[in-house]
Amino acid sequence: CPATAVLILSAYDNDQYVFALLEAGAAGYLLKDVRARDLIEAIRAVNAGESVLHPVIARKVVNRFARRPGETSEESALDRLTQRELEVLRLAAKGMSNKNIAQELVLSVRTVQSHLQNVFGKMHVGSRTEAVVQALRKGWLTLEDTR
C-alpha cells in the first residue's frame, strides 16, 4: 500500500543496501544497535509521517550528496525559509529527532513539526530526508551544518 510507512531496522549499513531501500521509499532506516526507547520513538515518528535515520545512516546520506556537484541554487526558495525553519532543518540534518530539536531550541515538539511541515511545503518535498538532501544539493546546507 503506497500509504504504508516503512521503517528499516537492519544490521547492514553498506551504502548500496541503504540507498536502495531509501530510494525505494523507506521512511526511515535504523541500525540494530538502536536503544529500545529510540526504536519506539522512531516507530511513532514514522507513523506520524516523519522520516527517521540512525546517525550513522544520516552521515552516509550527507556524505553521498555532499560529494556531488550542487545544482543551481534557488535563492527564492531559500529566501522563503525563515531563520527558525532553516535552524530546524540544520538540526534535522544532524539526524536529530523532533523531540531533540525541540529540546535544543526550547520549543514544543508540535512547533518543530510545524516548522518542518513549512519547510517541506516551501521546498516541495515530502520528508526531512528529502529536505536535507535537496538543501545539500543546492548548497543551502554544508557538511559543517551536519556535524
JSON list of C-alpha atoms in Angstrom, two decimals:
[
{"chain": "A", "resi": 1, "resn": "CYS", "atom": "CA", "xyz": [0.00, 0.00, 0.00]},
{"chain": "A", "resi": 2, "resn": "PRO", "atom": "CA", "xyz": [1.55, 3.36, -1.02]},
{"chain": "A", "resi": 3, "resn": "ALA", "atom": "CA", "xyz": [0.40, 4.98, 2.23]},
{"chain": "A", "resi": 4, "resn": "THR", "atom": "CA", "xyz": [2.23, 2.41, 4.35]},
{"chain": "A", "resi": 5, "resn": "ALA", "atom": "CA", "xyz": [5.30, 3.86, 6.02]},
{"chain": "A", "resi": 6, "resn": "VAL", "atom": "CA", "xyz": [8.27, 1.50, 6.16]},
{"chain": "A", "resi": 7, "resn": "LEU", "atom": "CA", "xyz": [10.94, 1.75, 8.85]},
{"chain": "A", "resi": 8, "resn": "ILE", "atom": "CA", "xyz": [14.00, -0.40, 8.20]},
{"chain": "A", "resi": 9, "resn": "LEU", "atom": "CA", "xyz": [15.72, -1.99, 11.20]},
{"chain": "A", "resi": 10, "resn": "SER", "atom": "CA", "xyz": [18.87, -3.67, 9.97]},
{"chain": "A", "resi": 11, "resn": "ALA", "atom": "CA", "xyz": [22.34, -4.82, 10.89]},
{"chain": "A", "resi": 12, "resn": "TYR", "atom": "CA", "xyz": [23.55, -3.75, 7.45]},
{"chain": "A", "resi": 13, "resn": "ASP", "atom": "CA", "xyz": [24.89, -0.28, 6.79]},
{"chain": "A", "resi": 14, "resn": "ASN", "atom": "CA", "xyz": [26.55, -0.74, 3.41]},
{"chain": "A", "resi": 15, "resn": "ASP", "atom": "CA", "xyz": [25.79, 2.09, 1.04]},
{"chain": "A", "resi": 16, "resn": "GLN", "atom": "CA", "xyz": [24.26, 0.02, -1.74]},
{"chain": "A", "resi": 17, "resn": "TYR", "atom": "CA", "xyz": [21.75, -1.61, 0.59]},
{"chain": "A", "resi": 18, "resn": "VAL", "atom": "CA", "xyz": [20.92, 1.58, 2.49]},
{"chain": "A", "resi": 19, "resn": "PHE", "atom": "CA", "xyz": [20.38, 3.77, -0.58]},
{"chain": "A", "resi": 20, "resn": "ALA", "atom": "CA", "xyz": [18.41, 1.13, -2.45]},
{"chain": "A", "resi": 21, "resn": "LEU", "atom": "CA", "xyz": [15.93, 0.98, 0.43]},
{"chain": "A", "resi": 22, "resn": "LEU", "atom": "CA", "xyz": [15.74, 4.75, 0.86]},
{"chain": "A", "resi": 23, "resn": "GLU", "atom": "CA", "xyz": [15.27, 5.26, -2.88]},
{"chain": "A", "resi": 24, "resn": "ALA", "atom": "CA", "xyz": [12.52, 2.62, -2.79]},
{"chain": "A", "resi": 25, "resn": "GLY", "atom": "CA", "xyz": [10.67, 4.85, -0.36]},
{"chain": "A", "resi": 26, "resn": "ALA", "atom": "CA", "xyz": [11.59, 3.71, 3.14]},
{"chain": "A", "resi": 27, "resn": "ALA", "atom": "CA", "xyz": [10.56, 6.38, 5.64]},
{"chain": "A", "resi": 28, "resn": "GLY", "atom": "CA", "xyz": [13.42, 5.55, 7.96]},
{"chain": "A", "resi": 29, "resn": "TYR", "atom": "CA", "xyz": [16.48, 3.43, 8.47]},
{"chain": "A", "resi": 30, "resn": "LEU", "atom": "CA", "xyz": [17.81, 2.37, 11.86]},
{"chain": "A", "resi": 31, "resn": "LEU", "atom": "CA", "xyz": [20.63, 0.05, 12.78]},
{"chain": "A", "resi": 32, "resn": "LYS", "atom": "CA", "xyz": [20.02, -2.78, 15.22]},
{"chain": "A", "resi": 33, "resn": "ASP", "atom": "CA", "xyz": [22.17, -1.13, 17.89]},
{"chain": "A", "resi": 34, "resn": "VAL", "atom": "CA", "xyz": [19.39, 1.43, 18.46]},
{"chain": "A", "resi": 35, "resn": "ARG", "atom": "CA", "xyz": [18.02, 1.56, 22.00]},
{"chain": "A", "resi": 36, "resn": "ALA", "atom": "CA", "xyz": [14.51, 0.21, 22.56]},
{"chain": "A", "resi": 37, "resn": "ARG", "atom": "CA", "xyz": [13.27, 3.65, 23.63]},
{"chain": "A", "resi": 38, "resn": "ASP", "atom": "CA", "xyz": [14.63, 5.22, 20.44]},
{"chain": "A", "resi": 39, "resn": "LEU", "atom": "CA", "xyz": [13.07, 2.46, 18.32]},
{"chain": "A", "resi": 40, "resn": "ILE", "atom": "CA", "xyz": [9.66, 3.10, 19.86]},
{"chain": "A", "resi": 41, "resn": "GLU", "atom": "CA", "xyz": [10.07, 6.85, 19.27]},
{"chain": "A", "resi": 42, "resn": "ALA", "atom": "CA", "xyz": [11.10, 6.16, 15.65]},
{"chain": "A", "resi": 43, "resn": "ILE", "atom": "CA", "xyz": [8.07, 3.95, 15.04]},
{"chain": "A", "resi": 44, "resn": "ARG", "atom": "CA", "xyz": [5.81, 6.69, 16.34]},
{"chain": "A", "resi": 45, "resn": "ALA", "atom": "CA", "xyz": [7.60, 9.31, 14.26]},
{"chain": "A", "resi": 46, "resn": "VAL", "atom": "CA", "xyz": [7.28, 7.29, 11.04]},
{"chain": "A", "resi": 47, "resn": "ASN", "atom": "CA", "xyz": [3.64, 6.65, 11.85]},
{"chain": "A", "resi": 48, "resn": "ALA", "atom": "CA", "xyz": [3.20, 10.44, 12.15]},
{"chain": "A", "resi": 49, "resn": "GLY", "atom": "CA", "xyz": [4.67, 10.95, 8.69]},
{"chain": "A", "resi": 50, "resn": "GLU", "atom": "CA", "xyz": [8.23, 11.81, 9.67]},
{"chain": "A", "resi": 51, "resn": "SER", "atom": "CA", "xyz": [11.46, 10.28, 8.41]},
{"chain": "A", "resi": 52, "resn": "VAL", "atom": "CA", "xyz": [13.98, 8.83, 10.83]},
{"chain": "A", "resi": 53, "resn": "LEU", "atom": "CA", "xyz": [17.63, 7.99, 10.20]},
{"chain": "A", "resi": 54, "resn": "HIS", "atom": "CA", "xyz": [20.19, 6.43, 12.52]},
{"chain": "A", "resi": 55, "resn": "PRO", "atom": "CA", "xyz": [23.06, 8.95, 12.90]},
{"chain": "A", "resi": 56, "resn": "VAL", "atom": "CA", "xyz": [25.42, 6.60, 11.00]},
{"chain": "A", "resi": 57, "resn": "ILE", "atom": "CA", "xyz": [22.93, 6.46, 8.12]},
{"chain": "A", "resi": 58, "resn": "ALA", "atom": "CA", "xyz": [22.32, 10.22, 8.23]},
{"chain": "A", "resi": 59, "resn": "ARG", "atom": "CA", "xyz": [26.08, 10.74, 7.82]},
{"chain": "A", "resi": 60, "resn": "LYS", "atom": "CA", "xyz": [26.07, 8.41, 4.78]},
{"chain": "A", "resi": 61, "resn": "VAL", "atom": "CA", "xyz": [23.25, 10.42, 3.20]},
{"chain": "A", "resi": 62, "resn": "VAL", "atom": "CA", "xyz": [25.05, 13.69, 3.83]},
{"chain": "A", "resi": 63, "resn": "ASN", "atom": "CA", "xyz": [28.36, 12.36, 2.52]},
{"chain": "A", "resi": 64, "resn": "ARG", "atom": "CA", "xyz": [26.80, 10.90, -0.60]},
{"chain": "A", "resi": 65, "resn": "PHE", "atom": "CA", "xyz": [25.18, 14.14, -1.66]},
{"chain": "A", "resi": 66, "resn": "ALA", "atom": "CA", "xyz": [27.95, 16.43, -0.48]},
{"chain": "A", "resi": 67, "resn": "ARG", "atom": "CA", "xyz": [30.29, 14.76, -2.98]},
{"chain": "A", "resi": 68, "resn": "ARG", "atom": "CA", "xyz": [28.02, 15.59, -5.90]},
{"chain": "A", "resi": 69, "resn": "PRO", "atom": "CA", "xyz": [28.26, 18.94, -7.64]},
{"chain": "A", "resi": 70, "resn": "GLY", "atom": "CA", "xyz": [25.47, 21.21, -6.43]},
{"chain": "A", "resi": 71, "resn": "GLU", "atom": "CA", "xyz": [22.57, 22.19, -8.57]},
{"chain": "A", "resi": 72, "resn": "THR", "atom": "CA", "xyz": [21.86, 25.80, -9.35]},
{"chain": "A", "resi": 73, "resn": "SER", "atom": "CA", "xyz": [20.70, 27.38, -6.12]},
{"chain": "A", "resi": 74, "resn": "GLU", "atom": "CA", "xyz": [17.11, 28.53, -5.99]},
{"chain": "A", "resi": 75, "resn": "GLU", "atom": "CA", "xyz": [17.61, 31.63, -3.91]},
{"chain": "A", "resi": 76, "resn": "SER", "atom": "CA", "xyz": [13.92, 32.48, -3.89]},
{"chain": "A", "resi": 77, "resn": "ALA", "atom": "CA", "xyz": [13.03, 29.19, -2.18]},
{"chain": "A", "resi": 78, "resn": "LEU", "atom": "CA", "xyz": [15.84, 29.66, 0.34]},
{"chain": "A", "resi": 79, "resn": "ASP", "atom": "CA", "xyz": [14.69, 33.21, 0.98]},
{"chain": "A", "resi": 80, "resn": "ARG", "atom": "CA", "xyz": [11.21, 31.89, 1.78]},
{"chain": "A", "resi": 81, "resn": "LEU", "atom": "CA", "xyz": [12.56, 29.79, 4.66]},
{"chain": "A", "resi": 82, "resn": "THR", "atom": "CA", "xyz": [12.52, 31.64, 7.95]},
{"chain": "A", "resi": 83, "resn": "GLN", "atom": "CA", "xyz": [15.63, 31.68, 10.11]},
{"chain": "A", "resi": 84, "resn": "ARG", "atom": "CA", "xyz": [13.92, 29.28, 12.53]},
{"chain": "A", "resi": 85, "resn": "GLU", "atom": "CA", "xyz": [12.92, 26.89, 9.73]},
{"chain": "A", "resi": 86, "resn": "LEU", "atom": "CA", "xyz": [16.50, 26.85, 8.47]},
{"chain": "A", "resi": 87, "resn": "GLU", "atom": "CA", "xyz": [17.72, 26.23, 12.02]},
{"chain": "A", "resi": 88, "resn": "VAL", "atom": "CA", "xyz": [15.30, 23.30, 12.41]},
{"chain": "A", "resi": 89, "resn": "LEU", "atom": "CA", "xyz": [16.43, 21.93, 9.03]},
{"chain": "A", "resi": 90, "resn": "ARG", "atom": "CA", "xyz": [20.10, 22.14, 10.09]},
{"chain": "A", "resi": 91, "resn": "LEU", "atom": "CA", "xyz": [19.36, 20.17, 13.27]},
{"chain": "A", "resi": 92, "resn": "ALA", "atom": "CA", "xyz": [17.34, 17.62, 11.28]},
{"chain": "A", "resi": 93, "resn": "ALA", "atom": "CA", "xyz": [20.38, 17.25, 9.02]},
{"chain": "A", "resi": 94, "resn": "LYS", "atom": "CA", "xyz": [22.35, 16.20, 12.09]},
{"chain": "A", "resi": 95, "resn": "GLY", "atom": "CA", "xyz": [19.95, 13.28, 12.48]},
{"chain": "A", "resi": 96, "resn": "MET", "atom": "CA", "xyz": [18.19, 14.78, 15.49]},
{"chain": "A", "resi": 97, "resn": "SER", "atom": "CA", "xyz": [14.63, 13.70, 16.28]},
{"chain": "A", "resi": 98, "resn": "ASN", "atom": "CA", "xyz": [11.84, 16.26, 16.59]},
{"chain": "A", "resi": 99, "resn": "LYS", "atom": "CA", "xyz": [11.96, 15.76, 20.34]},
{"chain": "A", "resi": 100, "resn": "ASN", "atom": "CA", "xyz": [15.69, 16.50, 20.46]},
{"chain": "A", "resi": 101, "resn": "ILE", "atom": "CA", "xyz": [15.31, 19.51, 18.17]},
{"chain": "A", "resi": 102, "resn": "ALA", "atom": "CA", "xyz": [12.55, 20.80, 20.44]},
{"chain": "A", "resi": 103, "resn": "GLN", "atom": "CA", "xyz": [14.79, 20.43, 23.49]},
{"chain": "A", "resi": 104, "resn": "GLU", "atom": "CA", "xyz": [17.72, 22.10, 21.73]},
{"chain": "A", "resi": 105, "resn": "LEU", "atom": "CA", "xyz": [15.67, 25.10, 20.60]},
{"chain": "A", "resi": 106, "resn": "VAL", "atom": "CA", "xyz": [13.37, 25.23, 23.64]},
{"chain": "A", "resi": 107, "resn": "LEU", "atom": "CA", "xyz": [10.26, 24.64, 21.55]},
{"chain": "A", "resi": 108, "resn": "SER", "atom": "CA", "xyz": [7.40, 22.19, 21.72]},
{"chain": "A", "resi": 109, "resn": "VAL", "atom": "CA", "xyz": [7.55, 19.08, 19.55]},
{"chain": "A", "resi": 110, "resn": "ARG", "atom": "CA", "xyz": [4.43, 20.31, 17.74]},
{"chain": "A", "resi": 111, "resn": "THR", "atom": "CA", "xyz": [6.17, 23.59, 16.90]},
{"chain": "A", "resi": 112, "resn": "VAL", "atom": "CA", "xyz": [9.12, 21.68, 15.46]},
{"chain": "A", "resi": 113, "resn": "GLN", "atom": "CA", "xyz": [6.69, 19.54, 13.43]},
{"chain": "A", "resi": 114, "resn": "SER", "atom": "CA", "xyz": [5.03, 22.72, 12.18]},
{"chain": "A", "resi": 115, "resn": "HIS", "atom": "CA", "xyz": [8.36, 24.24, 11.14]},
{"chain": "A", "resi": 116, "resn": "LEU", "atom": "CA", "xyz": [9.29, 21.05, 9.29]},
{"chain": "A", "resi": 117, "resn": "GLN", "atom": "CA", "xyz": [5.93, 20.95, 7.51]},
{"chain": "A", "resi": 118, "resn": "ASN", "atom": "CA", "xyz": [6.51, 24.56, 6.42]},
{"chain": "A", "resi": 119, "resn": "VAL", "atom": "CA", "xyz": [9.97, 23.60, 5.14]},
{"chain": "A", "resi": 120, "resn": "PHE", "atom": "CA", "xyz": [8.53, 20.63, 3.24]},
{"chain": "A", "resi": 121, "resn": "GLY", "atom": "CA", "xyz": [5.90, 22.81, 1.62]},
{"chain": "A", "resi": 122, "resn": "LYS", "atom": "CA", "xyz": [8.32, 25.55, 0.63]},
{"chain": "A", "resi": 123, "resn": "MET", "atom": "CA", "xyz": [10.83, 23.04, -0.73]},
{"chain": "A", "resi": 124, "resn": "HIS", "atom": "CA", "xyz": [8.16, 20.84, -2.37]},
{"chain": "A", "resi": 125, "resn": "VAL", "atom": "CA", "xyz": [9.37, 17.68, -0.62]},
{"chain": "A", "resi": 126, "resn": "GLY", "atom": "CA", "xyz": [7.62, 15.05, 1.45]},
{"chain": "A", "resi": 127, "resn": "SER", "atom": "CA", "xyz": [10.13, 14.20, 4.18]},
{"chain": "A", "resi": 128, "resn": "ARG", "atom": "CA", "xyz": [13.01, 15.51, 6.25]},
{"chain": "A", "resi": 129, "resn": "THR", "atom": "CA", "xyz": [15.38, 13.23, 4.34]},
{"chain": "A", "resi": 130, "resn": "GLU", "atom": "CA", "xyz": [14.33, 14.77, 1.02]},
{"chain": "A", "resi": 131, "resn": "ALA", "atom": "CA", "xyz": [14.60, 18.27, 2.51]},
{"chain": "A", "resi": 132, "resn": "VAL", "atom": "CA", "xyz": [18.14, 17.66, 3.79]},
{"chain": "A", "resi": 133, "resn": "VAL", "atom": "CA", "xyz": [19.26, 16.05, 0.55]},
{"chain": "A", "resi": 134, "resn": "GLN", "atom": "CA", "xyz": [17.82, 18.90, -1.52]},
{"chain": "A", "resi": 135, "resn": "ALA", "atom": "CA", "xyz": [19.33, 21.53, 0.79]},
{"chain": "A", "resi": 136, "resn": "LEU", "atom": "CA", "xyz": [22.75, 19.87, 0.46]},
{"chain": "A", "resi": 137, "resn": "ARG", "atom": "CA", "xyz": [22.44, 19.59, -3.31]},
{"chain": "A", "resi": 138, "resn": "LYS", "atom": "CA", "xyz": [21.51, 23.27, -3.59]},
{"chain": "A", "resi": 139, "resn": "GLY", "atom": "CA", "xyz": [24.25, 24.40, -1.23]},
{"chain": "A", "resi": 140, "resn": "TRP", "atom": "CA", "xyz": [21.86, 25.66, 1.45]},
{"chain": "A", "resi": 141, "resn": "LEU", "atom": "CA", "xyz": [23.49, 23.32, 3.95]},
{"chain": "A", "resi": 142, "resn": "THR", "atom": "CA", "xyz": [27.12, 22.26, 4.18]},
{"chain": "A", "resi": 143, "resn": "LEU", "atom": "CA", "xyz": [28.81, 19.33, 5.83]},
{"chain": "A", "resi": 144, "resn": "GLU", "atom": "CA", "xyz": [29.62, 21.67, 8.73]},
{"chain": "A", "resi": 145, "resn": "ASP", "atom": "CA", "xyz": [25.87, 22.10, 9.30]},
{"chain": "A", "resi": 146, "resn": "THR", "atom": "CA", "xyz": [25.52, 18.35, 9.80]},
{"chain": "A", "resi": 147, "resn": "ARG", "atom": "CA", "xyz": [28.18, 17.93, 12.47]}
]
